Amino acid sequence: MIDWKSRLAGRFVVFDGPDGSGKSTQLQRFTDFCRAEQVEPVVVRDPGGTPIGEAIRQVLLDPRYEEMELRCEMLLYMASRSQLMTEQIQPALREGRFVLADRFISSTLAYQGTAGGLDPDEIRVVGAVATRGCMPDLVVIFDVDGETAASRMSSDLDRMERKGGEFHRRVRQGYLAQAEHDPKRHLVIDASRSEVEVFDALQAGLASRLPETVV
Ligand code: TMP
């Protein structure tokens, strides 16, 4: 028997991946699973997760702002994240809660960095300000090929989803490069499989990567 309570208490885990990877579906499944295991996670989404962050999110995803400049975009994602840290993530971790985030700075490195062309060091410097140096214990990357990802997206695309196949191919490479650079902090899951198969792999991966907390 796996003692999930002890593995998840006080931990900060991020689910991330390209658009159409199915990460939000897996996040919902894992949230339900946690509750069944008597763990009530603090689930947050980035960008968003606070009233200010949700307002920033609307600006970021609005297709009318096609002209948004890359650094403006990066700073808005970071601004939303900063508010999320103060209002949600830091208080929850201080209370020893399990925090589960739908995206985090790994998205900025993949989308604005590898795919967009911003210097990753520039992103990390601003990221350290936004997050106060609080990094996730584990980033789960739901990896999916472009064709499968495109087939999972709705036809009503937001500003980021409209950036095209080549951009999203670089996004995927950006995630894989992060995992390769820091394998201890990343868990890559092949998300091209069925929902149930992906969830089984997720559960097994988390069990092996999150040791029980020794009290
Ligand atoms: P979502 O689809 O997971 O809600 O994320 C919103 C979009 O914003 C998605 O296309 C990924 C993108 N994004 C970035 O470009 N940079 C970031 O830092 C984050 C958090 C998301």
PDB file of C-alpha atoms and ligand atoms in Angstrom:
ATOM      1  CA  MET A   1       0.000   0.000   0.000  1.00  0.00           C
ATOM      2  CA  ILE A   2       1.290   3.427  -0.954  1.00  0.00           C
ATOM      3  CA  ASP A   3       0.884   6.076   1.728  1.00  0.00           C
ATOM      4  CA  TRP A   4      -0.006   9.013  -0.537  1.00  0.00           C
ATOM      5  CA  LYS A   5      -0.740  11.308   2.410  1.00  0.00           C
ATOM      6  CA  SER A   6       2.832  11.131   3.551  1.00  0.00           C
ATOM      7  CA  ARG A   7       4.216  11.421  -0.002  1.00  0.00           C
ATOM      8  CA  LEU A   8       2.193  14.498  -0.908  1.00  0.00           C
ATOM      9  CA  ALA A   9       2.161  16.552   2.305  1.00  0.00           C
ATOM     10  CA  GLY A  10       3.979  19.871   1.862  1.00  0.00           C
ATOM     11  CA  ARG A  11       4.949  19.050  -1.730  1.00  0.00           C
ATOM     12  CA  PHE A  12       4.699  21.316  -4.742  1.00  0.00           C
ATOM     13  CA  VAL A  13       4.059  19.460  -8.015  1.00  0.00           C
ATOM     14  CA  VAL A  14       3.499  21.016 -11.445  1.00  0.00           C
ATOM     15  CA  PHE A  15       1.688  19.393 -14.390  1.00  0.00           C
ATOM     16  CA  ASP A  16       2.921  20.866 -17.660  1.00  0.00           C
ATOM     17  CA  GLY A  17       3.138  20.168 -21.371  1.00  0.00           C
ATOM     18  CA  PRO A  18       2.210  21.438 -24.821  1.00  0.00           C
ATOM     19  CA  ASP A  19      -1.326  22.535 -25.666  1.00  0.00           C
ATOM     20  CA  GLY A  20      -3.374  19.392 -26.363  1.00  0.00           C
ATOM     21  CA  SER A  21      -1.221  17.157 -24.144  1.00  0.00           C
ATOM     22  CA  GLY A  22      -4.214  16.236 -21.963  1.00  0.00           C
ATOM     23  CA  LYS A  23      -2.535  17.569 -18.791  1.00  0.00           C
ATOM     24  CA  SER A  24      -5.681  19.306 -17.516  1.00  0.00           C
ATOM     25  CA  THR A  25      -7.675  16.055 -17.836  1.00  0.00           C
ATOM     26  CA  GLN A  26      -4.936  14.212 -15.911  1.00  0.00           C
ATOM     27  CA  LEU A  27      -4.857  16.987 -13.312  1.00  0.00           C
ATOM     28  CA  GLN A  28      -8.582  16.536 -12.716  1.00  0.00           C
ATOM     29  CA  ARG A  29      -8.158  12.747 -12.458  1.00  0.00           C
ATOM     30  CA  PHE A  30      -5.257  13.079 -10.063  1.00  0.00           C
ATOM     31  CA  THR A  31      -7.178  15.598  -7.935  1.00  0.00           C
ATOM     32  CA  ASP A  32     -10.051  13.097  -7.614  1.00  0.00           C
ATOM     33  CA  PHE A  33      -7.545  10.353  -6.818  1.00  0.00           C
ATOM     34  CA  CYS A  34      -5.966  12.499  -4.055  1.00  0.00           C
ATOM     35  CA  ARG A  35      -9.364  13.121  -2.468  1.00  0.00           C
ATOM     36  CA  ALA A  36     -10.059   9.381  -2.468  1.00  0.00           C
ATOM     37  CA  GLU A  37      -6.722   8.997  -0.652  1.00  0.00           C
ATOM     38  CA  GLN A  38      -7.824  11.582   1.973  1.00  0.00           C
ATOM     39  CA  VAL A  39      -5.532  14.325   0.612  1.00  0.00           C
ATOM     40  CA  GLU A  40      -7.183  17.660  -0.250  1.00  0.00           C
ATOM     41  CA  PRO A  41      -4.826  19.310  -2.736  1.00  0.00           C
ATOM     42  CA  VAL A  42      -4.557  23.050  -3.319  1.00  0.00           C
ATOM     43  CA  VAL A  43      -5.054  23.137  -7.089  1.00  0.00           C
ATOM     44  CA  VAL A  44      -4.007  26.286  -8.929  1.00  0.00           C
ATOM     45  CA  ARG A  45      -3.745  27.291 -12.551  1.00  0.00           C
ATOM     46  CA  ASP A  46      -1.013  29.457 -14.030  1.00  0.00           C
ATOM     47  CA  PRO A  47      -1.717  31.934 -15.540  1.00  0.00           C
ATOM     48  CA  GLY A  48      -4.681  32.668 -13.290  1.00  0.00           C
ATOM     49  CA  GLY A  49      -5.632  31.205  -9.940  1.00  0.00           C
ATOM     50  CA  THR A  50      -6.350  34.591  -8.308  1.00  0.00           C
ATOM     51  CA  PRO A  51      -8.758  37.399  -9.291  1.00  0.00           C
ATOM     52  CA  ILE A  52      -5.843  39.523 -10.584  1.00  0.00           C
ATOM     53  CA  GLY A  53      -4.227  36.528 -12.277  1.00  0.00           C
ATOM     54  CA  GLU A  54      -7.476  35.607 -14.026  1.00  0.00           C
ATOM     55  CA  ALA A  55      -7.729  39.175 -15.378  1.00  0.00           C
ATOM     56  CA  ILE A  56      -4.139  38.968 -16.650  1.00  0.00           C
ATOM     57  CA  ARG A  57      -4.939  35.553 -18.182  1.00  0.00           C
ATOM     58  CA  GLN A  58      -7.770  37.058 -20.212  1.00  0.00           C
ATOM     59  CA  VAL A  59      -5.386  39.616 -21.709  1.00  0.00           C
ATOM     60  CA  LEU A  60      -2.746  36.956 -22.433  1.00  0.00           C
ATOM     61  CA  LEU A  61      -5.105  34.607 -24.268  1.00  0.00           C
ATOM     62  CA  ASP A  62      -7.201  37.198 -26.105  1.00  0.00           C
ATOM     63  CA  PRO A  63      -6.652  36.727 -29.882  1.00  0.00           C
ATOM     64  CA  ARG A  64      -7.254  40.485 -30.379  1.00  0.00           C
ATOM     65  CA  TYR A  65      -3.816  41.202 -28.870  1.00  0.00           C
ATOM     66  CA  GLU A  66      -1.867  39.479 -31.615  1.00  0.00           C
ATOM     67  CA  GLU A  67       0.723  42.284 -31.560  1.00  0.00           C
ATOM     68  CA  MET A  68       1.765  41.530 -27.964  1.00  0.00           C
ATOM     69  CA  GLU A  69       5.505  41.953 -27.655  1.00  0.00           C
ATOM     70  CA  LEU A  70       7.479  38.963 -26.319  1.00  0.00           C
ATOM     71  CA  ARG A  71       8.840  40.586 -23.143  1.00  0.00           C
ATOM     72  CA  CYS A  72       5.442  42.078 -22.348  1.00  0.00           C
ATOM     73  CA  GLU A  73       4.035  38.551 -22.681  1.00  0.00           C
ATOM     74  CA  MET A  74       6.712  37.017 -20.450  1.00  0.00           C
ATOM     75  CA  LEU A  75       6.261  39.730 -17.798  1.00  0.00           C
ATOM     76  CA  LEU A  76       2.485  39.290 -17.748  1.00  0.00           C
ATOM     77  CA  TYR A  77       2.858  35.550 -17.162  1.00  0.00           C
ATOM     78  CA  MET A  78       5.299  36.357 -14.361  1.00  0.00           C
ATOM     79  CA  ALA A  79       3.018  39.026 -12.879  1.00  0.00           C
ATOM     80  CA  SER A  80       0.162  36.541 -12.648  1.00  0.00           C
ATOM     81  CA  ARG A  81       2.572  34.013 -11.102  1.00  0.00           C
ATOM     82  CA  SER A  82       3.801  36.491  -8.511  1.00  0.00           C
ATOM     83  CA  GLN A  83       0.243  37.107  -7.319  1.00  0.00           C
ATOM     84  CA  LEU A  84      -0.387  33.343  -7.285  1.00  0.00           C
ATOM     85  CA  MET A  85       2.682  32.791  -5.088  1.00  0.00           C
ATOM     86  CA  THR A  86       1.536  35.326  -2.501  1.00  0.00           C
ATOM     87  CA  GLU A  87      -2.149  34.470  -2.437  1.00  0.00           C
ATOM     88  CA  GLN A  88      -2.099  30.707  -2.871  1.00  0.00           C
ATOM     89  CA  ILE A  89       1.132  28.763  -3.177  1.00  0.00           C
ATOM     90  CA  GLN A  90       3.240  30.117  -0.332  1.00  0.00           C
ATOM     91  CA  PRO A  91       0.462  30.080   2.317  1.00  0.00           C
ATOM     92  CA  ALA A  92      -0.523  26.530   1.308  1.00  0.00           C
ATOM     93  CA  LEU A  93       3.049  25.220   1.488  1.00  0.00           C
ATOM     94  CA  ARG A  94       3.549  26.932   4.854  1.00  0.00           C
ATOM     95  CA  GLU A  95       0.541  24.961   6.129  1.00  0.00           C
ATOM     96  CA  GLY A  96       2.049  21.721   4.841  1.00  0.00           C
ATOM     97  CA  ARG A  97      -0.593  21.317   2.134  1.00  0.00           C
ATOM     98  CA  PHE A  98      -0.035  19.555  -1.187  1.00  0.00           C
ATOM     99  CA  VAL A  99       0.058  22.111  -4.020  1.00  0.00           C
ATOM    100  CA  LEU A 100      -0.761  20.949  -7.545  1.00  0.00           C
ATOM    101  CA  ALA A 101      -0.226  23.557 -10.269  1.00  0.00           C
ATOM    102  CA  ASP A 102      -1.492  23.492 -13.834  1.00  0.00           C
ATOM    103  CA  ARG A 103       1.669  24.990 -15.473  1.00  0.00           C
ATOM    104  CA  PHE A 104       4.408  27.141 -13.909  1.00  0.00           C
ATOM    105  CA  ILE A 105       7.750  28.660 -14.925  1.00  0.00           C
ATOM    106  CA  SER A 106       8.550  25.573 -17.038  1.00  0.00           C
ATOM    107  CA  SER A 107       5.849  26.872 -19.442  1.00  0.00           C
ATOM    108  CA  THR A 108       7.566  30.246 -19.740  1.00  0.00           C
ATOM    109  CA  LEU A 109      10.893  28.555 -20.505  1.00  0.00           C
ATOM    110  CA  ALA A 110       9.242  26.415 -23.217  1.00  0.00           C
ATOM    111  CA  TYR A 111       6.846  28.968 -24.791  1.00  0.00           C
ATOM    112  CA  GLN A 112       8.568  32.348 -24.414  1.00  0.00           C
ATOM    113  CA  GLY A 113      12.072  30.822 -24.219  1.00  0.00           C
ATOM    114  CA  THR A 114      12.698  27.895 -26.569  1.00  0.00           C
ATOM    115  CA  ALA A 115       9.730  28.578 -28.875  1.00  0.00           C
ATOM    116  CA  GLY A 116       9.551  32.367 -28.622  1.00  0.00           C
ATOM    117  CA  GLY A 117      13.294  33.055 -28.624  1.00  0.00           C
ATOM    118  CA  LEU A 118      13.801  34.840 -25.276  1.00  0.00           C
ATOM    119  CA  ASP A 119      17.074  34.198 -23.471  1.00  0.00           C
ATOM    120  CA  PRO A 120      16.376  31.575 -20.761  1.00  0.00           C
ATOM    121  CA  ASP A 121      18.673  33.419 -18.332  1.00  0.00           C
ATOM    122  CA  GLU A 122      16.495  36.508 -18.698  1.00  0.00           C
ATOM    123  CA  ILE A 123      13.434  34.369 -17.897  1.00  0.00           C
ATOM    124  CA  ARG A 124      15.161  32.802 -14.887  1.00  0.00           C
ATOM    125  CA  VAL A 125      16.150  36.193 -13.452  1.00  0.00           C
ATOM    126  CA  VAL A 126      12.588  37.522 -13.664  1.00  0.00           C
ATOM    127  CA  GLY A 127      11.305  34.122 -12.530  1.00  0.00           C
ATOM    128  CA  ALA A 128      13.378  34.280  -9.352  1.00  0.00           C
ATOM    129  CA  VAL A 129      11.721  37.616  -8.542  1.00  0.00           C
ATOM    130  CA  ALA A 130       8.203  36.329  -9.294  1.00  0.00           C
ATOM    131  CA  THR A 131       8.588  33.049  -7.383  1.00  0.00           C
ATOM    132  CA  ARG A 132      10.946  34.253  -4.609  1.00  0.00           C
ATOM    133  CA  GLY A 133      13.076  31.260  -5.546  1.00  0.00           C
ATOM    134  CA  CYS A 134      10.337  28.764  -4.623  1.00  0.00           C
ATOM    135  CA  MET A 135      10.698  25.920  -7.118  1.00  0.00           C
ATOM    136  CA  PRO A 136       8.469  22.872  -7.515  1.00  0.00           C
ATOM    137  CA  ASP A 137       9.633  19.544  -6.094  1.00  0.00           C
ATOM    138  CA  LEU A 138       8.636  17.877  -9.345  1.00  0.00           C
ATOM    139  CA  VAL A 139       7.498  18.966 -12.813  1.00  0.00           C
ATOM    140  CA  VAL A 140       5.490  16.320 -14.667  1.00  0.00           C
ATOM    141  CA  ILE A 141       5.736  16.840 -18.417  1.00  0.00           C
ATOM    142  CA  PHE A 142       2.964  15.323 -20.503  1.00  0.00           C
ATOM    143  CA  ASP A 143       4.792  14.775 -23.754  1.00  0.00           C
ATOM    144  CA  VAL A 144       2.839  14.495 -26.965  1.00  0.00           C
ATOM    145  CA  ASP A 145       3.570  14.694 -30.697  1.00  0.00           C
ATOM    146  CA  GLY A 146       2.177  17.621 -32.676  1.00  0.00           C
ATOM    147  CA  GLU A 147      -0.373  15.605 -34.623  1.00  0.00           C
ATOM    148  CA  THR A 148      -1.968  14.010 -31.538  1.00  0.00           C
ATOM    149  CA  ALA A 149      -1.919  17.365 -29.717  1.00  0.00           C
ATOM    150  CA  ALA A 150      -3.644  19.152 -32.624  1.00  0.00           C
ATOM    151  CA  SER A 151      -6.349  16.482 -32.758  1.00  0.00           C
ATOM    152  CA  ARG A 152      -7.172  17.139 -29.087  1.00  0.00           C
ATOM    153  CA  MET A 153      -7.593  20.914 -29.396  1.00  0.00           C
ATOM    154  CA  SER A 154     -10.963  22.588 -29.925  1.00  0.00           C
ATOM    155  CA  SER A 155     -11.519  24.674 -33.055  1.00  0.00           C
ATOM    156  CA  ASP A 156     -11.853  27.872 -30.974  1.00  0.00           C
ATOM    157  CA  LEU A 157      -8.145  28.592 -30.544  1.00  0.00           C
ATOM    158  CA  ASP A 158      -6.793  31.203 -28.080  1.00  0.00           C
ATOM    159  CA  ARG A 159      -3.911  33.620 -28.821  1.00  0.00           C
ATOM    160  CA  MET A 160      -1.205  31.115 -27.833  1.00  0.00           C
ATOM    161  CA  GLU A 161      -2.805  28.119 -29.573  1.00  0.00           C
ATOM    162  CA  ARG A 162      -2.922  30.126 -32.806  1.00  0.00           C
ATOM    163  CA  LYS A 163       0.863  30.351 -33.026  1.00  0.00           C
ATOM    164  CA  GLY A 164       1.023  27.343 -35.360  1.00  0.00           C
ATOM    165  CA  GLY A 165       2.586  23.921 -35.713  1.00  0.00           C
ATOM    166  CA  GLU A 166       6.230  24.992 -35.965  1.00  0.00           C
ATOM    167  CA  PHE A 167       5.956  27.103 -32.776  1.00  0.00           C
ATOM    168  CA  HIS A 168       4.360  24.211 -30.914  1.00  0.00           C
ATOM    169  CA  ARG A 169       7.026  21.797 -32.165  1.00  0.00           C
ATOM    170  CA  ARG A 170       9.621  24.061 -30.513  1.00  0.00           C
ATOM    171  CA  VAL A 171       7.495  24.214 -27.336  1.00  0.00           C
ATOM    172  CA  ARG A 172       7.701  20.421 -27.117  1.00  0.00           C
ATOM    173  CA  GLN A 173      11.473  20.495 -27.648  1.00  0.00           C
ATOM    174  CA  GLY A 174      11.701  23.144 -24.922  1.00  0.00           C
ATOM    175  CA  TYR A 175      10.054  20.865 -22.383  1.00  0.00           C
ATOM    176  CA  LEU A 176      12.175  17.855 -23.333  1.00  0.00           C
ATOM    177  CA  ALA A 177      15.345  19.965 -23.076  1.00  0.00           C
ATOM    178  CA  GLN A 178      14.385  21.051 -19.536  1.00  0.00           C
ATOM    179  CA  ALA A 179      13.846  17.422 -18.521  1.00  0.00           C
ATOM    180  CA  GLU A 180      17.153  16.393 -20.040  1.00  0.00           C
ATOM    181  CA  HIS A 181      18.999  19.223 -18.306  1.00  0.00           C
ATOM    182  CA  ASP A 182      17.519  18.499 -14.864  1.00  0.00           C
ATOM    183  CA  PRO A 183      16.202  14.900 -14.844  1.00  0.00           C
ATOM    184  CA  LYS A 184      15.786  14.806 -11.046  1.00  0.00           C
ATOM    185  CA  ARG A 185      13.171  17.553 -11.021  1.00  0.00           C
ATOM    186  CA  HIS A 186      11.249  16.313 -14.095  1.00  0.00           C
ATOM    187  CA  LEU A 187       9.084  13.305 -14.891  1.00  0.00           C
ATOM    188  CA  VAL A 188       8.284  12.840 -18.587  1.00  0.00           C
ATOM    189  CA  ILE A 189       5.117  10.888 -19.365  1.00  0.00           C
ATOM    190  CA  ASP A 190       4.227   9.680 -22.865  1.00  0.00           C
ATOM    191  CA  ALA A 191       0.825  11.367 -23.155  1.00  0.00           C
ATOM    192  CA  SER A 192      -0.020  10.154 -26.660  1.00  0.00           C
ATOM    193  CA  ARG A 193      -1.643   7.048 -25.140  1.00  0.00           C
ATOM    194  CA  SER A 194      -5.208   6.619 -23.837  1.00  0.00           C
ATOM    195  CA  GLU A 195      -6.378   8.591 -20.787  1.00  0.00           C
ATOM    196  CA  VAL A 196      -6.300   5.467 -18.585  1.00  0.00           C
ATOM    197  CA  GLU A 197      -2.826   4.401 -19.731  1.00  0.00           C
ATOM    198  CA  VAL A 198      -1.453   7.892 -19.144  1.00  0.00           C
ATOM    199  CA  PHE A 199      -2.987   7.995 -15.674  1.00  0.00           C
ATOM    200  CA  ASP A 200      -1.471   4.608 -14.767  1.00  0.00           C
ATOM    201  CA  ALA A 201       1.956   5.834 -15.897  1.00  0.00           C
ATOM    202  CA  LEU A 202       1.459   9.057 -13.950  1.00  0.00           C
ATOM    203  CA  GLN A 203       0.592   7.240 -10.737  1.00  0.00           C
ATOM    204  CA  ALA A 204       3.543   4.863 -11.069  1.00  0.00           C
ATOM    205  CA  GLY A 205       5.886   7.742 -11.887  1.00  0.00           C
ATOM    206  CA  LEU A 206       4.774   9.853  -8.935  1.00  0.00           C
ATOM    207  CA  ALA A 207       5.038   6.891  -6.560  1.00  0.00           C
ATOM    208  CA  SER A 208       8.633   6.322  -7.597  1.00  0.00           C
ATOM    209  CA  ARG A 209       9.642  10.001  -7.617  1.00  0.00           C
ATOM    210  CA  LEU A 210       7.999  11.248  -4.424  1.00  0.00           C
ATOM    211  CA  PRO A 211       9.451   9.416  -1.437  1.00  0.00           C
ATOM    212  CA  GLU A 212       7.555   9.265   1.846  1.00  0.00           C
ATOM    213  CA  THR A 213       8.213  12.248   4.056  1.00  0.00           C
ATOM    214  CA  VAL A 214      10.117  11.245   7.145  1.00  0.00           C
ATOM    215  CA  VAL A 215       8.551  13.040  10.094  1.00  0.00           C
TER     216      VAL A 215
HETATM  217  P1  TMP B   1      -3.557  26.567 -20.450  1.00  0.00           P
HETATM  218  O1  TMP B   1      -4.016  26.222 -21.831  1.00  0.00           O
HETATM  219  O2  TMP B   1      -2.807  25.465 -19.805  1.00  0.00           O
HETATM  220  O3  TMP B   1      -4.604  27.121 -19.596  1.00  0.00           O
HETATM  221  O4  TMP B   1      -2.406  27.709 -20.622  1.00  0.00           O
HETATM  222  C1  TMP B   1      -2.607  28.896 -21.242  1.00  0.00           C
HETATM  223  C2  TMP B   1      -1.670  29.134 -22.431  1.00  0.00           C
HETATM  224  O5  TMP B   1      -0.574  29.988 -22.006  1.00  0.00           O
HETATM  225  C3  TMP B   1      -1.044  27.905 -23.064  1.00  0.00           C
HETATM  226  O6  TMP B   1      -1.076  28.074 -24.459  1.00  0.00           O
HETATM  227  C4  TMP B   1       0.390  27.967 -22.588  1.00  0.00           C
HETATM  228  C5  TMP B   1       0.658  29.435 -22.429  1.00  0.00           C
HETATM  229  N1  TMP B   1       1.684  29.798 -21.418  1.00  0.00           N
HETATM  230  C6  TMP B   1       2.825  30.494 -21.822  1.00  0.00           C
HETATM  231  O7  TMP B   1       2.994  30.768 -23.011  1.00  0.00           O
HETATM  232  N2  TMP B   1       3.725  30.864 -20.862  1.00  0.00           N
HETATM  233  C7  TMP B   1       3.545  30.602 -19.538  1.00  0.00           C
HETATM  234  O8  TMP B   1       4.399  30.960 -18.704  1.00  0.00           O
HETATM  235  C8  TMP B   1       2.345  29.873 -19.129  1.00  0.00           C
HETATM  236  C9  TMP B   1       2.127  29.566 -17.696  1.00  0.00           C
HETATM  237  C10 TMP B   1       1.453  29.494 -20.110  1.00  0.00           C
END
